[in-house]
Short mmCIF file of C-alpha atoms in Angstrom, two decimals:
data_model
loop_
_atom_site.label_atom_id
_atom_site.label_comp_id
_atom_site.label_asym_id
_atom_site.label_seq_id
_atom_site.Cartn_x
_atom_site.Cartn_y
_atom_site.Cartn_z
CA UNK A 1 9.88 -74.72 -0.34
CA UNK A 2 13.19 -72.47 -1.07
CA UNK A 3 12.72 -68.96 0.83
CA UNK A 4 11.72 -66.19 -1.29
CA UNK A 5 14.77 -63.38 -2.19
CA UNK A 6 14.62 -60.32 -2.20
CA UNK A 7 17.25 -58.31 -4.21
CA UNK A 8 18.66 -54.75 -3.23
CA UNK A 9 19.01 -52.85 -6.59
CA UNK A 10 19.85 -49.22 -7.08
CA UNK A 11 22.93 -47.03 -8.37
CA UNK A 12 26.07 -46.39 -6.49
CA UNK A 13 26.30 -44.72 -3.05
CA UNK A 14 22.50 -44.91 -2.37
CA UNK A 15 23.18 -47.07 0.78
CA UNK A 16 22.69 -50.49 -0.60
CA UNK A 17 25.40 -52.14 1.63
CA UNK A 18 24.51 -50.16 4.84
CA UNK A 19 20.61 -51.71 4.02
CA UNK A 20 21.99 -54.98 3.92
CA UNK A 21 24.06 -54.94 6.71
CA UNK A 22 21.34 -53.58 8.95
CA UNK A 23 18.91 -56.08 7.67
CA UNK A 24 21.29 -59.21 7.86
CA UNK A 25 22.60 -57.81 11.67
CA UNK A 26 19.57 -57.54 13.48
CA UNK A 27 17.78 -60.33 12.22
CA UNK A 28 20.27 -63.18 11.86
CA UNK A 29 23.39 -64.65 14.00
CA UNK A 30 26.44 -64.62 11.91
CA UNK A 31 27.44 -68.32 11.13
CA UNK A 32 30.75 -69.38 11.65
CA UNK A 33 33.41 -68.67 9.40
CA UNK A 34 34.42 -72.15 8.08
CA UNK A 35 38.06 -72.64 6.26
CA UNK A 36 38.26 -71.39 2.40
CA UNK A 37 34.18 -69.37 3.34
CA UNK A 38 35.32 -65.92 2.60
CA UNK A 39 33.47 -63.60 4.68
CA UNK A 40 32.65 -61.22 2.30
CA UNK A 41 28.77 -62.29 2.20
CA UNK A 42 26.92 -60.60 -0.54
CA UNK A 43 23.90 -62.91 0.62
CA UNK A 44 21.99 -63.13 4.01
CA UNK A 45 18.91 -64.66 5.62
CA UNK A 46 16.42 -62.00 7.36
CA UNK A 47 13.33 -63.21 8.91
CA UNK A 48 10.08 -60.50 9.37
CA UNK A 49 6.78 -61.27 11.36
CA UNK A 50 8.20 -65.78 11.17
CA UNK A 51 8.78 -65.29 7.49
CA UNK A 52 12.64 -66.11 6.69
CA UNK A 53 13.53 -64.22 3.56
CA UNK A 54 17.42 -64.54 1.59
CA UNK A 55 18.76 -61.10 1.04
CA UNK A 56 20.79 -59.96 -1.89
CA UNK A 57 23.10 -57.02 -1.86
CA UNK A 58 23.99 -55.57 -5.38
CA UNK A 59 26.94 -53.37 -6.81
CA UNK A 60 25.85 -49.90 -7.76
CA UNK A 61 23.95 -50.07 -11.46
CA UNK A 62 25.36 -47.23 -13.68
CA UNK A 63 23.44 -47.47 -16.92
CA UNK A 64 25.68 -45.45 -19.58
CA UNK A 65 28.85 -46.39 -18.15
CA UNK A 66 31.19 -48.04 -20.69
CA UNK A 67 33.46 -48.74 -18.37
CA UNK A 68 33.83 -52.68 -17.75
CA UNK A 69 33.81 -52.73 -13.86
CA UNK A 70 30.72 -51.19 -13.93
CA UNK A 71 29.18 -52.74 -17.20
CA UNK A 72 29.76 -55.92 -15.53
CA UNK A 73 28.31 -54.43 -12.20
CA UNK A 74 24.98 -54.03 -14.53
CA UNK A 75 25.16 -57.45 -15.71
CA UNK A 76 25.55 -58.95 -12.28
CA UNK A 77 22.84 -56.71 -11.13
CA UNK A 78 20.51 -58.25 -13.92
CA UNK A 79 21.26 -61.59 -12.67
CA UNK A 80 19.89 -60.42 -9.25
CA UNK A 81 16.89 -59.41 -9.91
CA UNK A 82 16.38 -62.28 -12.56
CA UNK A 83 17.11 -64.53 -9.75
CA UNK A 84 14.31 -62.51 -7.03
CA UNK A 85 10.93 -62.85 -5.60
CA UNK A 86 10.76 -59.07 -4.99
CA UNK A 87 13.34 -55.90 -5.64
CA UNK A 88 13.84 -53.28 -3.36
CA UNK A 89 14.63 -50.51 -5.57
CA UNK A 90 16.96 -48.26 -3.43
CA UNK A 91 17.15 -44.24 -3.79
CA UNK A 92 18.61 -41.30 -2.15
CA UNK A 93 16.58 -38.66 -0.57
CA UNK A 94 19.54 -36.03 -0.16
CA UNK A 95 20.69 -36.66 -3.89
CA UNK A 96 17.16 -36.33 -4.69
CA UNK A 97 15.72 -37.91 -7.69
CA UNK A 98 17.72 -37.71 -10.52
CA UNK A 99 18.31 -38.68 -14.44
CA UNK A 100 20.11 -42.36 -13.37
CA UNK A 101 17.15 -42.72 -11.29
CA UNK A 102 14.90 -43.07 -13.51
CA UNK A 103 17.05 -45.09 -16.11
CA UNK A 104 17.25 -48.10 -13.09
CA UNK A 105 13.70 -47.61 -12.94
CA UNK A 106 12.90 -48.52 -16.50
CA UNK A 107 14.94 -51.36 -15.96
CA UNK A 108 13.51 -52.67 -13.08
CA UNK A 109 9.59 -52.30 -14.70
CA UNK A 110 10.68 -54.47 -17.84
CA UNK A 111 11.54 -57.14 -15.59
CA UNK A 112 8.21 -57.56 -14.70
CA UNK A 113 8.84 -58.80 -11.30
CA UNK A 114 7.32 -56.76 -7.73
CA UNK A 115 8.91 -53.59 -6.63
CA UNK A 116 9.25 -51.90 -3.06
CA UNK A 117 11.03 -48.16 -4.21
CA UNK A 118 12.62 -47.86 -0.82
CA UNK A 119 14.03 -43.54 0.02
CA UNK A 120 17.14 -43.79 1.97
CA UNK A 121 19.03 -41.92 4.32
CA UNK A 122 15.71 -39.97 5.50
CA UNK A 123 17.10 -39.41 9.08
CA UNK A 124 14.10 -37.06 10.02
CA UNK A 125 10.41 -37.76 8.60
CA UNK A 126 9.58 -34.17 9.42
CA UNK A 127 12.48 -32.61 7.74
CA UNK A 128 12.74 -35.07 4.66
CA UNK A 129 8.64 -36.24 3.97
CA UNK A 130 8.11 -33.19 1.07
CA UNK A 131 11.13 -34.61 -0.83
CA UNK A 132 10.46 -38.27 -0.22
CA UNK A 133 7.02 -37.27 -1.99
CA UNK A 134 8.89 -36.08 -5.65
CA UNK A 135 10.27 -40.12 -6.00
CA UNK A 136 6.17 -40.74 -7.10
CA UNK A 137 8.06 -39.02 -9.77
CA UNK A 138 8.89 -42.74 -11.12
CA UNK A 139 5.85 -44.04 -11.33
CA UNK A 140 6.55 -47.29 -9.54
CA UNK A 141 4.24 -46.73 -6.65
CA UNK A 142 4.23 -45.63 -3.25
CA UNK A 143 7.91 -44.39 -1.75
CA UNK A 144 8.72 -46.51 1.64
CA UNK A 145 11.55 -43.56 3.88
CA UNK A 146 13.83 -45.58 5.61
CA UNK A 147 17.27 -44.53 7.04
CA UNK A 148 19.30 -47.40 6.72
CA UNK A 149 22.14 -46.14 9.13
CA UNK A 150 19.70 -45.40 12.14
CA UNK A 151 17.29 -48.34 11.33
CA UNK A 152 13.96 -46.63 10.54
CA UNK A 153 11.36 -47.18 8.51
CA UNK A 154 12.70 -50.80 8.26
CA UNK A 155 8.73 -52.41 9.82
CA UNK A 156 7.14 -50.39 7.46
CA UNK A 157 9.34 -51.37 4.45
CA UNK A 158 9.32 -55.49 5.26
CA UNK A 159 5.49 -55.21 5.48
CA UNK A 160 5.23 -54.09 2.00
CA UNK A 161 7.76 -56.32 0.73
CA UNK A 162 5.34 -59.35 2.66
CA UNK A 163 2.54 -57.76 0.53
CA UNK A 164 4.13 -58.60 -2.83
CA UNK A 165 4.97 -62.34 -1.82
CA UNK A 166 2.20 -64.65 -2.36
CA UNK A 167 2.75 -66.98 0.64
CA UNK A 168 -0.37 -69.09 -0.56
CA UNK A 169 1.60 -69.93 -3.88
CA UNK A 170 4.32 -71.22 -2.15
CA UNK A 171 2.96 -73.17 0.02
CA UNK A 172 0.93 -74.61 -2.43
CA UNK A 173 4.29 -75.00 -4.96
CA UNK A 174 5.36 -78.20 -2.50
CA UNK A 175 6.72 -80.99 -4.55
CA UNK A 176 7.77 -84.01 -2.84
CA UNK A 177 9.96 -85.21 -5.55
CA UNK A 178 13.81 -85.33 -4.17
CA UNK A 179 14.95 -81.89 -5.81
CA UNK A 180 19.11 -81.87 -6.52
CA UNK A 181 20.90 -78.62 -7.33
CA UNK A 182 23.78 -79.28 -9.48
CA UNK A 183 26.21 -76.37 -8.59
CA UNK A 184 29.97 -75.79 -9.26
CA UNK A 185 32.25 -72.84 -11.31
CA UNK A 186 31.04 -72.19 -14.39
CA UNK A 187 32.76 -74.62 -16.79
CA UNK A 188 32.55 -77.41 -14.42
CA UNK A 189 30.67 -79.70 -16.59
CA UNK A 190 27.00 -78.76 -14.81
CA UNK A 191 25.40 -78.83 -17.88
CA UNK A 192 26.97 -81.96 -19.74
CA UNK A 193 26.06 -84.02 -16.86
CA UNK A 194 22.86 -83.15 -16.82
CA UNK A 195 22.66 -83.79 -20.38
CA UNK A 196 24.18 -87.32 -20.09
CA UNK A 197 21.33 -88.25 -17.24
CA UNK A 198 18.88 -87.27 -19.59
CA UNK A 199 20.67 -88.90 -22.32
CA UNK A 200 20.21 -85.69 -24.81
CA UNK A 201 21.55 -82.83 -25.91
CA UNK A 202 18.92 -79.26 -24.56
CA UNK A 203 19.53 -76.42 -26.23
CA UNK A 204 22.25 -74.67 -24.35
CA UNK A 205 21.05 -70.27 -24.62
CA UNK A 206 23.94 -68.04 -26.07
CA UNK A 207 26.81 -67.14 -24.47
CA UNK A 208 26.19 -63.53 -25.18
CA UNK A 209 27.61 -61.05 -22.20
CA UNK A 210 24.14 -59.70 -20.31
CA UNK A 211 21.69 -63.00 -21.82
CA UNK A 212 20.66 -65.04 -18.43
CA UNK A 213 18.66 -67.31 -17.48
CA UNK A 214 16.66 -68.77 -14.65
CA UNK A 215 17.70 -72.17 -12.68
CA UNK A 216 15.99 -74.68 -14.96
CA UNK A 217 14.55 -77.61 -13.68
CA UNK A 218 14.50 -81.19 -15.35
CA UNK A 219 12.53 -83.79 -14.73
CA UNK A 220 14.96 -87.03 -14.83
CA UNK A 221 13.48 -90.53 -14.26
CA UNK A 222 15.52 -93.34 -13.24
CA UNK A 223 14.91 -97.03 -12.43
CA UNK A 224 11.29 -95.82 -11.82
CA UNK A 225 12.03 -93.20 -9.27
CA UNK A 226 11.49 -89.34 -10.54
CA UNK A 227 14.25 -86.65 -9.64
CA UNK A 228 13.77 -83.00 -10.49
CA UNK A 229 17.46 -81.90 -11.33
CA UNK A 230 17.97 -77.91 -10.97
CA UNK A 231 20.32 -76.86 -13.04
CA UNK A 232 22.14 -73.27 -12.70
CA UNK A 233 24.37 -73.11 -15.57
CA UNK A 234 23.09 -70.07 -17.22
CA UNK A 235 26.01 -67.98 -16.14
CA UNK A 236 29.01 -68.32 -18.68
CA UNK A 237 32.23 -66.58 -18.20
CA UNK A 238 33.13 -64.03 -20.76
CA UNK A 239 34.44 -61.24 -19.01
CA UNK A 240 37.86 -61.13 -17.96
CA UNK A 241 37.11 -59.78 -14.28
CA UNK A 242 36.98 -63.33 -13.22
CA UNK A 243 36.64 -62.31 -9.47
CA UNK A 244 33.70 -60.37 -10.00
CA UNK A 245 31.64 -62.91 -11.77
CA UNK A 246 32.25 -65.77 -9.29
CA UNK A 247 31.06 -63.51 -6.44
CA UNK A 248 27.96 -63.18 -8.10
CA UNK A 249 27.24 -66.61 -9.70
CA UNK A 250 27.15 -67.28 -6.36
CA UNK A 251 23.93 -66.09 -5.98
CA UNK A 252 21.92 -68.17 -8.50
CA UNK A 253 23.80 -71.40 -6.59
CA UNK A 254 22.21 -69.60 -3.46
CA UNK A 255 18.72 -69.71 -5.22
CA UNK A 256 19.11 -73.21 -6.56
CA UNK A 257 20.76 -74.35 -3.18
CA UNK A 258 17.34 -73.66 -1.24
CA UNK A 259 14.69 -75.19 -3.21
CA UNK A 260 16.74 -78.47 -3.21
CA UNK A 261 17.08 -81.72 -0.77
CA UNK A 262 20.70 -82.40 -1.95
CA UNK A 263 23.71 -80.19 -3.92
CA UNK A 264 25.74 -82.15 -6.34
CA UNK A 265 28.24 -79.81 -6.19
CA UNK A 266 31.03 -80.60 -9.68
CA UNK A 267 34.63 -79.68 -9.04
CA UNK A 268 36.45 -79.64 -12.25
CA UNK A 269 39.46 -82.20 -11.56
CA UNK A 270 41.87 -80.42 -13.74
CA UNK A 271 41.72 -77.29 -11.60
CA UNK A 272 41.15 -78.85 -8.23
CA UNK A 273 39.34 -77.68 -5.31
CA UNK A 274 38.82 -73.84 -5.44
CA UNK A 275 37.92 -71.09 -3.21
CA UNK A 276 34.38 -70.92 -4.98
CA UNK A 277 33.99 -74.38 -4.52
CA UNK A 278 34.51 -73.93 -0.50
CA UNK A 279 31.93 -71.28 -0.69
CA UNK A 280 29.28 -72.91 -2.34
CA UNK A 281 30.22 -76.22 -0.17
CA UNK A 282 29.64 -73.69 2.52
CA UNK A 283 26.28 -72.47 1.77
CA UNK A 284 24.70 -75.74 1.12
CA UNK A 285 26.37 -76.60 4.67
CA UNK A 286 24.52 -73.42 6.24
CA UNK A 287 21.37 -74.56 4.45
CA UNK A 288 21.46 -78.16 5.76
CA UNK A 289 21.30 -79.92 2.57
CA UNK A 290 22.80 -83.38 1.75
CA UNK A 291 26.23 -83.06 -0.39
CA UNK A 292 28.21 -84.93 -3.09
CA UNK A 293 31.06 -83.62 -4.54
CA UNK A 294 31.32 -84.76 -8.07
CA UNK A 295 34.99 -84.74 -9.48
CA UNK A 296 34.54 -83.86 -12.90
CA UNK A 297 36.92 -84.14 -15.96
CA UNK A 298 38.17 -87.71 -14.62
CA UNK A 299 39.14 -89.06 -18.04
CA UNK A 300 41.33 -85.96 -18.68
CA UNK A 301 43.43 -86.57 -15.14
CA UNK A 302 46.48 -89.03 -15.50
CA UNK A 303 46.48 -91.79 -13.20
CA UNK A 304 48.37 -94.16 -11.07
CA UNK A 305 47.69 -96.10 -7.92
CA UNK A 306 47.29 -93.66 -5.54
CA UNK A 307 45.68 -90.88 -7.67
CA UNK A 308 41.96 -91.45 -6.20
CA UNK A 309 43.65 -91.59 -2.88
CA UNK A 310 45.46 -88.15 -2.82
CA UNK A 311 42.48 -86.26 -4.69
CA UNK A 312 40.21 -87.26 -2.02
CA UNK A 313 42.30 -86.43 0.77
CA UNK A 314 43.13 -82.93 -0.63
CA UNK A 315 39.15 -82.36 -0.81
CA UNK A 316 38.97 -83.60 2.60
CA UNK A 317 41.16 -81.19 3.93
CA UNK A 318 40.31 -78.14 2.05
CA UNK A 319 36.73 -78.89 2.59
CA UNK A 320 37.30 -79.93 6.21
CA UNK A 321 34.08 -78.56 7.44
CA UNK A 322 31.85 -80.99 5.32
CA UNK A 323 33.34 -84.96 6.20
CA UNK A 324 30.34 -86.01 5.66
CA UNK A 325 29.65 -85.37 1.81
CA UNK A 326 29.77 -87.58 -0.50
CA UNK A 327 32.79 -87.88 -3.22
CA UNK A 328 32.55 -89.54 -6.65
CA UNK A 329 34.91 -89.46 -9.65
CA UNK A 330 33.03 -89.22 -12.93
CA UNK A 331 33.46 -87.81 -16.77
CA UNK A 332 30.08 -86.30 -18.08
CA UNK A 333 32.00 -86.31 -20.86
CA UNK A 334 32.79 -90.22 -21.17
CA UNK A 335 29.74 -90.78 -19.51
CA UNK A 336 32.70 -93.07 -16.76
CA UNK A 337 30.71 -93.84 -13.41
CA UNK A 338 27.86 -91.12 -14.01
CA UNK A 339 24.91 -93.47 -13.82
CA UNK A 340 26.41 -93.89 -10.06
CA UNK A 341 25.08 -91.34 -9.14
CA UNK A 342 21.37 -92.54 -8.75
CA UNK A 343 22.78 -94.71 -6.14
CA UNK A 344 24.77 -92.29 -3.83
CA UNK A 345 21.76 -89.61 -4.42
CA UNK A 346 19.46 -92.35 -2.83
CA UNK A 347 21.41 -93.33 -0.11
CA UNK A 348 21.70 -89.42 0.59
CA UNK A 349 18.11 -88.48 0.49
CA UNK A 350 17.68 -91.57 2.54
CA UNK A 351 20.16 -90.30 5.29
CA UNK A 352 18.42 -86.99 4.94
CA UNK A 353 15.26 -87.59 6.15
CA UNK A 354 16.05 -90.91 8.60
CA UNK A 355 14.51 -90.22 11.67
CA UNK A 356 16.76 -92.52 14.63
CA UNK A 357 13.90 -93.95 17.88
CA UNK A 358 14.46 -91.67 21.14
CA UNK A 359 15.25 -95.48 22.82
CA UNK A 360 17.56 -96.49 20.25
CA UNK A 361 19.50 -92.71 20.28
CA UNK A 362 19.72 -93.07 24.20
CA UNK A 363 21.40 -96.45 24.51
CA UNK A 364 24.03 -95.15 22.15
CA UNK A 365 24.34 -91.51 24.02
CA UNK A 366 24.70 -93.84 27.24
CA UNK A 367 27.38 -96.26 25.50
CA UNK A 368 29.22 -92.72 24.38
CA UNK A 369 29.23 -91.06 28.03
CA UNK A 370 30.11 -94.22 29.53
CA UNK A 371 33.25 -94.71 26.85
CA UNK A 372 34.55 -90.86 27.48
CA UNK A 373 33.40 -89.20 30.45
CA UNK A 374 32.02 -86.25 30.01
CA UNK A 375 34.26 -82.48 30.47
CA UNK A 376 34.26 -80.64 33.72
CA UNK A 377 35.21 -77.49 34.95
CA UNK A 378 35.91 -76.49 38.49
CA UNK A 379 34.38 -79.56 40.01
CA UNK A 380 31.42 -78.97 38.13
CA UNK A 381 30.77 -82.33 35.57
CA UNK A 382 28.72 -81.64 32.67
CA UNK A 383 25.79 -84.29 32.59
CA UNK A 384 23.91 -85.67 29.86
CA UNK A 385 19.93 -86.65 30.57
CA UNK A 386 19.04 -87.78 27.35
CA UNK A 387 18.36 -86.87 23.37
CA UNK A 388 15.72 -86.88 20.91
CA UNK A 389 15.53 -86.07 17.21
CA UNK A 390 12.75 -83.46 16.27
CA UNK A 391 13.00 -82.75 12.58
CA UNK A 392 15.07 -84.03 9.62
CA UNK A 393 15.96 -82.79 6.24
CA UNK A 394 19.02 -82.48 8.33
CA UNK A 395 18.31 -84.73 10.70
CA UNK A 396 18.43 -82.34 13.79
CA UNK A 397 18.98 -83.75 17.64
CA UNK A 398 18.15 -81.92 21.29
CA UNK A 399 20.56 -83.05 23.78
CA UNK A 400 19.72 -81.58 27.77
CA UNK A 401 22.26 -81.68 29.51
CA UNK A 402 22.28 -79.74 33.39
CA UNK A 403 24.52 -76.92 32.22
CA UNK A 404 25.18 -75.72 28.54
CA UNK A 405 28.38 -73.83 29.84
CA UNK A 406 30.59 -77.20 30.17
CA UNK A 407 29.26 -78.89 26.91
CA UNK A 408 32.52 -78.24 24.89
CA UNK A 409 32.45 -78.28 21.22
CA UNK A 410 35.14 -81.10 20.98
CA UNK A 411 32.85 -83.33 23.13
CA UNK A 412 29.86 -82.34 20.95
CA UNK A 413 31.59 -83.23 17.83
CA UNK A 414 32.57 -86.98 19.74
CA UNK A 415 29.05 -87.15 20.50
CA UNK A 416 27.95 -86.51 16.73
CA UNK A 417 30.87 -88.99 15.36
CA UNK A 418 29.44 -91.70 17.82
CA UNK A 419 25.64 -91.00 16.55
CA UNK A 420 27.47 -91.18 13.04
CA UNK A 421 29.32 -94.15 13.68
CA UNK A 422 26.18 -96.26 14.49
CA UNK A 423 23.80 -94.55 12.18
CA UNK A 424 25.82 -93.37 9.14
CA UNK A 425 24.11 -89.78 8.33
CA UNK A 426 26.61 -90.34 5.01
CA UNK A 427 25.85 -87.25 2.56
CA UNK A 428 23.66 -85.07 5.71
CA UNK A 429 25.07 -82.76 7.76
CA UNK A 430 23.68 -83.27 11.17
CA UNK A 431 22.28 -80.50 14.07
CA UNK A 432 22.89 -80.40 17.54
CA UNK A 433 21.17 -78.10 19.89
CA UNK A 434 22.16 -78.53 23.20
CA UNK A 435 19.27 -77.72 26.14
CA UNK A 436 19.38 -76.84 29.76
CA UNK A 437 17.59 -79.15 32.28
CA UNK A 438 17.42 -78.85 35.94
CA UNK A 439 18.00 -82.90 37.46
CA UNK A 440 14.66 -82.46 39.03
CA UNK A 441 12.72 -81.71 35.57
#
């Protein structure tokens, strides 16, 4: 099951960033930067008490602006909390309550989903408690203080959140039908292919600025085998601050990308591989989830001999960090090579969830080390004991080894290329954690 997400909601210059940050920097390691991954992250894992959680930061909801930065902010913000498990509903103590206040609060009750009204910036409980009391004011229960800045309050404030999440139900919601998230820019063609698996038309909602909608998930049989295909193209572009909207359709992909097994992830051919696309190629990297890239718009390309060739290579190279996924040229439109893609998703979710015999991994771990020694470093040698797999969906590895200091990443990646060259893993990323182990043990 996906991790629940919570959503950070409030209006400007409450201290919705300086929340985030403080969450997503004590409780999680910052993943590499990988090419064309921008770092501006408006999304974050925190875990509380072993319960992961994915974090959502907001822009600053002004409700009567007419201005179109900040209209759109709203919309985006809608998305958000469309998109969460539970909102933390974000106010300033030294502001004190006021008018816009209660304006996000109406907003946030009609949406019907669980809220935690977290009081910032209360840098003294003594000094700031009477004031914190006047935000019962909104009548969306009890006020959690927290300063954001000096990290307090934060316990107190995760507990409640836990309180709204009913960890039975998800547990419970575990489907062990292969799930596929078919992400991309909107416009990609998400939707028409998912029409042409189905082989109908669904009602497509209205492209109306502000009307959203939830991930939907379809039920596609195929050759007797059922798929449940999540689809997340309720975002449509009608706004002309382009920027803006891609940042935040990113986080319904992020919601999408965590209930599934494996991202189809649809580049439209015409415009080639964008920085979007590197982001969402990213997350579903992060997340460990098998990968295809689906060139859409094939029919519409013109073509010659070495067209296929060339395409693939740029995608290769701007999506260096992923050599593993999957690439397949299709037309939803057409319908050209779609049904294909029943047979690369198996061979994915296969790869996914192999699980490789300690014996069998050893010999080839042995075979590797014996083809290229292994790095040293001041007379030290690094030595490899041996390797076992402990979990899949990615298939994950421990390799101990007598001193993590002289494993160098190089070596680790020829180590993972020989694993791949005898195994395949085609579609999966794969994990390495590398182990300490004293020769006596």
């Amino acid at each position: 099951m996906g991790k629940p997400i919570l959503a950070i909601v409030g209006r400007p210059n409450v201290g919705k960033s300086t929340l985030f940050n403080t969450l997503a920097g004590e409780k999680i390691s910052i993943v590499k930067d990988y090419p064309g991954v921008t770092r501006d992250r408006i999304y974050a894992d925190v875990t509380w008490l072993n319960h992961s959680f994915s974090l959502i930061d907001t822009g600053g909801i002004e409700m009567d602006s007419k201005d179109k930065m900040l209209m759109h902010m709203r919309e985006q913000a809608n998305i958000a909390i469309e998109t969460a498990d539970v909102i933390l509903f974000l106010v300033d103590v030294k502001q004190g309550l006021v008018d816009a206040d209660f304006k996000v609060a109406d907003m946030l009750r009609r949406s019907g989903k669980p809220i935690v009204l977290v009081v910032n910036k209360v840098d003294n409980f003594d000094k700031y408690m009477a004031d914190v009391y006047e935000f019962y004011n909104l009548g969306i229960g009890d006020p959690h203080p927290v300063s954001a800045s000096s990290k307090l309050g934060l316990g107190d404030m995760l507990d409640a959140v836990l309180e709204m999440i009913d960890l039975d139900k998800l547990e419970e919601e575990e489907d062990t039908r292969p799930k596929i998230a078919v992400v991309g820019k909107p416009n990609a063609g998400k939707s028409s292919l998912i029409n042409r698996l189905l082989g109908q038309e669904r009602v497509i909602v209205s492209d109306v600025a502000g009307t959203t909608r939830d991930a939907i998930d379809t039920e596609v049989v195929h050759d007797g085998s059922e798929y449940i295909f999540i689809d997340t193209a309720g975002l449509r572009r009608k706004s002309k601050i382009k920027e803006d909207i891609e940042r935040y359709s990113i986080i319904r992909t992020i919601a999408a990308i965590e209930r599934a097994d494996v991202v189809v992830l649809m580049i439209d051919a015409t415009e080639g591989v964008t920085e979007q696309d590197a982001k969402i190629a990213g997350v579903a990297h992060e997340r460990g989830r098998g990968l295809i890239i689906a060139v859409n718009k094939w029919d519409a390309i013109e073509k010659d001999n070495s067209t296929v060739k060339e395409f693939t290579k740029n995608v290769r190279n701007i999506l260096s960090f992923v050599p593993y996924a999957e690439i397949m040229f299709i037309s939803a439109l057409t319908g050209q090579r779609v049904t294909k893609i029943f047979d690369v998703l198996d061979v994915v979710i296969q790869n996914h969830a192999l699980r490789i015999q300690t014996g069998v991994l050893n010999e080839i771990l042995m075979e590797a080390v014996a083809m290229q020694q292994p790095p040293s470093d001041k007379g030290k040698r690094l030595k490899l004991f041996y390797m076992t797999q402990v979990s899949i969906k990615p298939p994950t590895f421990v390799l101990f080894v007598n001193n993590k200091e002289l494993m160098h990443f190089s070596y680790q990646r020829y180590i993972e290329n020989k694993i791949r060259e005898t195994f395949g893993f085609s579609g999966t990323p794969i994990r390495i954690f590398i182990r300490e182990r004293k020769e006596k043990e």
